[in-house]
Amino acid sequence: MNINFKHEWIETNIGLMSVLTMLAISVGGLVEIAPLFFIDETIEKVEGVRPYTPLEQRGRDIYIREGCYTCHSQMIRPFRDEKLRYGHYSLAAESQFDHPFQWGSKRTGPDLARVGGKYSNEWHVQHMVAPRSMVPESVMPNYPWLLSTPLDLSDLVGRMNALRKVGVPYSLSQAEYGANVTRFGETVAGQLHIPDARKNLIEQANFGNYDGDRSGISEMDAMVAYLQVLGTMVDFSKYADDAFVDNR
Amino acid sequence: MSEQKPQTVPTTGHVWDGDLQEYNNPLPVWWVYTFYATVIFALVYWTIYPSWPFGKGWIGGVSKISYVNSEGEAKTHSWNTRALLLADMNKAAIAQKPYFDKVEAMSYEEIAKDPEMSGFVISAGKTLFADNCAPCHQAGGQGMIGFFPDLTDDDWLYGGSYEKIHETLMGGRRGYMPAFSEVLVGTEIDQLANFVASLSGIGHDTAKAAAGKVLFHGDAAGCHACHGSDARGRQDMGTPNLTDNIWLWANVPAADTDEGKVAAIRGVIASGLNRGVMPAWSGRLLPEQIKVLTVYVHELGGGQ
C-alpha cells in the first residue's frame, strides 16, 4: 500500500486541522505537566499540612470572593530577597489542599503565603477596614463590610462536600473520620468531619474571637482565621536547610 | 530596475478556485541554520540542566551547585533554583558572618558603643524593622494611639532595657484589662476617669477625682493591684503608668476639651481591653536577627 501524504488533506479539512492543531499545541503542556503526576517527589513529604478548618475555609472563600488574589500571591519563590522578606520558600505540599491554589507572581501587595502569625488579629481587622490607617503608603482598598456582614453558614456543608469531591479529605462517614485520625490526629480529624462542621466553626470563631467583637460571627472572623493559618502548618525548624532541595 | 524575470519558482501544486496557486520558495538559509542551532542548543541544555522526566524521577543534568553551609560542610546538589537559593544564602551568610558573630559575642551595651557594630546593627535593623515591625509600630517606631505603643519615647509597658525588649520580641505580648462596666456603675467609672485625668494634670472635676482616688485604692475596683498604688504601672504585668500623660489606649490627645479627654479615659475603663497583642518572633526570625532588632529598638530613642 502506498499512501502519499498530502498537506492538502489537512488544509482542506477544517475538522482534521483543528484536531491536529490541538494535539500539536498540547505536546508542550503534556510533556511538562503529565510527568508531575508520576514523579514521586513532586509533593514534598512534610508533617503538619492539613485541610482548612470550616472557619478557615469560609475565610478562604471570602478571600477568593473579594479577589484578594488579584494583588496578593501565596507563593514564596526560592530567591534570596523573598526568603529574607517572607520566609522559607513555599512547598507544593503546603497547597495540596487548596482548590484553587493561590500561586502567582502578581504582587501589587505583598505575598501572603506566610502571613500567619506575623501580625495580631487586631492589626488585620484594622488593616482590612482601613489599610492606610496602618500602612500609610498602602494602595489596598478598604473592606469594611467584612466586619459588619454576618458569616453565611447556610451553604457550609455544601462547600465542604464539594471540596471533598475534588479530593480534600473532609470526612462524612465514621470510616473516613477514622482514616483522618490516623493521618492528622484526633484534634484535626474532628475539625474535618463534615457533620460537625457548623459546631466546629462556631466554636473556633467564639474561642478565637478573631474580629474582636463577641456579638456574632462576621466574615472578618473567618478571613482573619484564614490569614492567621497561612504558612504556619509546617514547622521548618524540624527540617534541614537542604531537606527539599533534591525535590527539584 | 531589472526587468521582471519569467517566474521559475515551483508551486506547491495546490490549486484553489481554479487558478489560485502557492509558490514553494525555499526558506532563507540563515533561517534554516538558526533553526538547526536551536535544536543543538536544546540538546546541550538538556544535558546541563534538569530536563526530561524519566520513570518516577527525572534526569538531573550534569550541572552541579556547590556551597559551604553554616556548619562548614561542603554540599553539592544538581542544578535547581532551590539549590541556587541555598548557595546564594550561604554566600551572603559567610560575608555577614564576621558581623553576626560579633553581634552574638558582644553584649548589647558593647554593640551600642562600638561605632562599626552600631552602624551595622542600625542598617540591618532598619531593614528588619521595616519588614516586620513597621506595619504596626510604623516606619519610625512612633506607634499609633489606640493600637500600638510608641517605641521612641521613655514610656515602656513591659520595660525598656535590652533584656526586656529582647523578651518582648521573643515571646510576644498580650494586653488585658477587665471591663469595669461589669463591676462598677457609671458614676463610679466617671469618678475613676476624673482621678486618672488628674494624675496627668488634665482638667477634671476635683470632687469626682477625690472619690475616684478612693475607688482606685479600694477593693471593689482594685485598680491599684495592677497599676500600682502610685499608679505608675507595673512593668512585670505590662500595666501602663497613668501619671505621665502618655496615652496608648485612651485617645486623650485627640480630644479638644477636658470633657472629651475624660470621656476617652472613661471609655477604656468601662470596656476594658483584650487587645495589645504583639506576635512572638522567636519562630520567625533568627536569634541574631532578634538581637539586632533589640539593639535597634533600644536605639530608637527610648531605651533604658
mmCIF file of C-alpha atoms in Angstrom, chain B residues 119-278:
data_model
loop_
_atom_site.group_PDB
_atom_site.id
_atom_site.type_symbol
_atom_site.label_atom_id
_atom_site.label_comp_id
_atom_site.label_asym_id
_atom_site.label_seq_id
_atom_site.Cartn_x
_atom_site.Cartn_y
_atom_site.Cartn_z
ATOM 1 C CA GLY B 119 26.341 51.118 62.273
ATOM 2 C CA PHE B 120 25.827 47.531 61.156
ATOM 3 C CA VAL B 121 23.037 46.908 63.635
ATOM 4 C CA ILE B 122 21.218 50.097 62.740
ATOM 5 C CA SER B 123 21.334 49.465 58.993
ATOM 6 C CA ALA B 124 20.470 45.760 59.312
ATOM 7 C CA GLY B 125 17.903 46.574 61.988
ATOM 8 C CA LYS B 126 16.260 49.183 59.823
ATOM 9 C CA THR B 127 15.505 46.617 57.113
ATOM 10 C CA LEU B 128 14.262 44.059 59.618
ATOM 11 C CA PHE B 129 12.156 46.687 61.331
ATOM 12 C CA ALA B 130 10.627 47.853 58.046
ATOM 13 C CA ASP B 131 9.745 44.311 57.005
ATOM 14 C CA ASN B 132 8.431 43.068 60.297
ATOM 15 C CA CYS B 133 7.673 45.791 62.829
ATOM 16 C CA ALA B 134 6.668 48.875 60.843
ATOM 17 C CA PRO B 135 3.192 47.656 59.842
ATOM 18 C CA CYS B 136 2.170 48.082 63.493
ATOM 19 C CA HIS B 137 4.715 50.365 65.144
ATOM 20 C CA GLN B 138 5.013 52.497 61.989
ATOM 21 C CA ALA B 139 8.089 53.330 59.978
ATOM 22 C CA GLY B 140 9.805 55.457 62.608
ATOM 23 C CA GLY B 141 8.648 53.389 65.569
ATOM 24 C CA GLN B 142 6.247 56.134 66.608
ATOM 25 C CA GLY B 143 3.372 53.673 67.107
ATOM 26 C CA MET B 144 -0.279 54.603 66.880
ATOM 27 C CA ILE B 145 -2.552 55.782 69.644
ATOM 28 C CA GLY B 146 -5.309 53.275 70.214
ATOM 29 C CA PHE B 147 -3.353 50.388 68.761
ATOM 30 C CA PHE B 148 0.402 50.100 69.021
ATOM 31 C CA PRO B 149 2.825 51.630 71.507
ATOM 32 C CA ASP B 150 5.371 54.290 70.620
ATOM 33 C CA LEU B 151 8.871 52.798 70.742
ATOM 34 C CA THR B 152 10.686 56.117 70.664
ATOM 35 C CA ASP B 153 9.542 57.601 73.972
ATOM 36 C CA ASP B 154 10.601 56.867 77.517
ATOM 37 C CA ASP B 155 7.388 55.103 78.425
ATOM 38 C CA TRP B 156 7.584 51.307 78.400
ATOM 39 C CA LEU B 157 4.758 48.913 79.198
ATOM 40 C CA TYR B 158 6.970 45.868 79.651
ATOM 41 C CA GLY B 159 10.316 47.507 80.240
ATOM 42 C CA GLY B 160 12.787 49.300 78.008
ATOM 43 C CA SER B 161 16.013 47.552 78.971
ATOM 44 C CA TYR B 162 17.778 45.435 76.361
ATOM 45 C CA GLU B 163 16.754 42.288 78.215
ATOM 46 C CA LYS B 164 13.095 43.267 78.404
ATOM 47 C CA ILE B 165 12.934 44.337 74.746
ATOM 48 C CA HIS B 166 14.511 41.026 73.823
ATOM 49 C CA GLU B 167 11.974 39.167 75.964
ATOM 50 C CA THR B 168 9.112 41.054 74.274
ATOM 51 C CA LEU B 169 10.433 40.264 70.819
ATOM 52 C CA MET B 170 10.978 36.584 71.556
ATOM 53 C CA GLY B 171 7.724 35.721 73.250
ATOM 54 C CA GLY B 172 5.319 38.418 72.172
ATOM 55 C CA ARG B 173 2.869 40.178 74.498
ATOM 56 C CA ARG B 174 -0.824 40.235 75.196
ATOM 57 C CA GLY B 175 -2.591 43.127 76.873
ATOM 58 C CA TYR B 176 -5.572 42.681 79.148
ATOM 59 C CA MET B 177 -7.731 44.848 81.344
ATOM 60 C CA PRO B 178 -11.141 43.785 82.635
ATOM 61 C CA ALA B 179 -14.238 45.690 81.560
ATOM 62 C CA PHE B 180 -15.176 47.658 84.685
ATOM 63 C CA SER B 181 -18.688 48.314 83.435
ATOM 64 C CA GLU B 182 -19.350 44.828 84.762
ATOM 65 C CA VAL B 183 -18.429 45.657 88.375
ATOM 66 C CA LEU B 184 -18.866 49.430 88.663
ATOM 67 C CA VAL B 185 -21.722 51.777 87.896
ATOM 68 C CA GLY B 186 -21.428 54.697 85.502
ATOM 69 C CA THR B 187 -20.856 57.354 88.153
ATOM 70 C CA GLU B 188 -18.037 55.338 89.679
ATOM 71 C CA ILE B 189 -16.355 54.923 86.316
ATOM 72 C CA ASP B 190 -16.713 58.673 85.779
ATOM 73 C CA GLN B 191 -15.088 59.302 89.162
ATOM 74 C CA LEU B 192 -12.211 56.992 88.310
ATOM 75 C CA ALA B 193 -11.740 58.655 84.921
ATOM 76 C CA ASN B 194 -11.541 62.052 86.615
ATOM 77 C CA PHE B 195 -8.981 60.712 89.056
ATOM 78 C CA VAL B 196 -6.849 59.249 86.248
ATOM 79 C CA ALA B 197 -7.102 62.576 84.378
ATOM 80 C CA SER B 198 -5.948 64.405 87.493
ATOM 81 C CA LEU B 199 -2.812 62.245 87.628
ATOM 82 C CA SER B 200 -1.688 63.629 84.278
ATOM 83 C CA GLY B 201 -2.712 67.174 85.010
ATOM 84 C CA ILE B 202 -5.751 67.134 82.752
ATOM 85 C CA GLY B 203 -8.645 69.379 83.725
ATOM 86 C CA HIS B 204 -11.039 67.416 85.895
ATOM 87 C CA ASP B 205 -13.787 67.625 88.484
ATOM 88 C CA THR B 206 -11.987 67.734 91.836
ATOM 89 C CA ALA B 207 -14.804 66.173 93.826
ATOM 90 C CA LYS B 208 -15.166 63.284 91.397
ATOM 91 C CA ALA B 209 -11.400 62.783 91.306
ATOM 92 C CA ALA B 210 -11.285 62.556 95.082
ATOM 93 C CA ALA B 211 -13.996 59.888 95.024
ATOM 94 C CA GLY B 212 -12.164 58.173 92.188
ATOM 95 C CA LYS B 213 -8.975 58.094 94.236
ATOM 96 C CA VAL B 214 -10.784 56.164 96.948
ATOM 97 C CA LEU B 215 -12.131 53.739 94.342
ATOM 98 C CA PHE B 216 -8.682 53.358 92.786
ATOM 99 C CA HIS B 217 -7.211 52.213 96.084
ATOM 100 C CA GLY B 218 -10.283 50.281 97.186
ATOM 101 C CA ASP B 219 -11.019 46.632 96.702
ATOM 102 C CA ALA B 220 -14.204 46.924 94.618
ATOM 103 C CA ALA B 221 -12.347 48.294 91.608
ATOM 104 C CA GLY B 222 -8.904 47.226 92.729
ATOM 105 C CA CYS B 223 -7.078 49.364 90.144
ATOM 106 C CA HIS B 224 -4.049 49.597 92.390
ATOM 107 C CA ALA B 225 -3.471 45.860 92.182
ATOM 108 C CA CYS B 226 -2.299 46.141 88.601
ATOM 109 C CA HIS B 227 -1.431 49.800 88.115
ATOM 110 C CA GLY B 228 0.348 50.039 91.499
ATOM 111 C CA SER B 229 -0.692 52.158 94.443
ATOM 112 C CA ASP B 230 1.284 55.068 92.968
ATOM 113 C CA ALA B 231 -0.492 54.493 89.592
ATOM 114 C CA ARG B 232 2.879 54.354 87.885
ATOM 115 C CA GLY B 233 2.187 50.949 86.364
ATOM 116 C CA ARG B 234 3.955 47.640 86.804
ATOM 117 C CA GLN B 235 6.213 46.500 84.031
ATOM 118 C CA ASP B 236 6.069 42.897 85.181
ATOM 119 C CA MET B 237 2.356 42.979 84.311
ATOM 120 C CA GLY B 238 2.589 45.354 81.386
ATOM 121 C CA THR B 239 0.307 47.876 83.052
ATOM 122 C CA PRO B 240 0.842 51.462 81.939
ATOM 123 C CA ASN B 241 1.972 54.370 84.012
ATOM 124 C CA LEU B 242 -1.140 56.526 84.456
ATOM 125 C CA THR B 243 0.706 59.609 85.656
ATOM 126 C CA ASP B 244 2.903 60.522 82.671
ATOM 127 C CA ASN B 245 0.299 61.928 80.254
ATOM 128 C CA ILE B 246 1.421 59.396 77.644
ATOM 129 C CA TRP B 247 -1.565 57.593 76.186
ATOM 130 C CA LEU B 248 -1.884 54.408 74.215
ATOM 131 C CA TRP B 249 -5.437 53.100 74.557
ATOM 132 C CA ALA B 250 -7.404 56.194 75.551
ATOM 133 C CA ASN B 251 -7.106 58.652 72.704
ATOM 134 C CA VAL B 252 -6.695 61.611 75.015
ATOM 135 C CA PRO B 253 -4.516 63.740 72.710
ATOM 136 C CA ALA B 254 -7.206 63.696 70.024
ATOM 137 C CA ALA B 255 -9.819 65.228 72.343
ATOM 138 C CA ASP B 256 -10.058 69.021 72.232
ATOM 139 C CA THR B 257 -11.792 69.539 75.544
ATOM 140 C CA ASP B 258 -11.147 68.312 79.059
ATOM 141 C CA GLU B 259 -14.565 66.625 78.953
ATOM 142 C CA GLY B 260 -13.501 64.783 75.829
ATOM 143 C CA LYS B 261 -10.244 63.664 77.403
ATOM 144 C CA VAL B 262 -12.024 62.349 80.476
ATOM 145 C CA ALA B 263 -14.569 60.619 78.225
ATOM 146 C CA ALA B 264 -11.738 58.837 76.357
ATOM 147 C CA ILE B 265 -10.374 57.548 79.672
ATOM 148 C CA ARG B 266 -13.865 56.580 80.797
ATOM 149 C CA GLY B 267 -14.313 54.513 77.640
ATOM 150 C CA VAL B 268 -11.262 52.386 78.354
ATOM 151 C CA ILE B 269 -12.189 51.835 81.996
ATOM 152 C CA ALA B 270 -15.728 50.815 81.053
ATOM 153 C CA SER B 271 -14.981 48.431 78.219
ATOM 154 C CA GLY B 272 -11.578 47.167 79.326
ATOM 155 C CA LEU B 273 -9.045 45.794 76.898
ATOM 156 C CA ASN B 274 -8.439 42.420 75.425
ATOM 157 C CA ARG B 275 -6.028 43.746 72.870
ATOM 158 C CA GLY B 276 -2.449 44.805 72.612
ATOM 159 C CA VAL B 277 -1.288 41.549 71.090
ATOM 160 C CA MET B 278 2.266 41.506 69.875
#
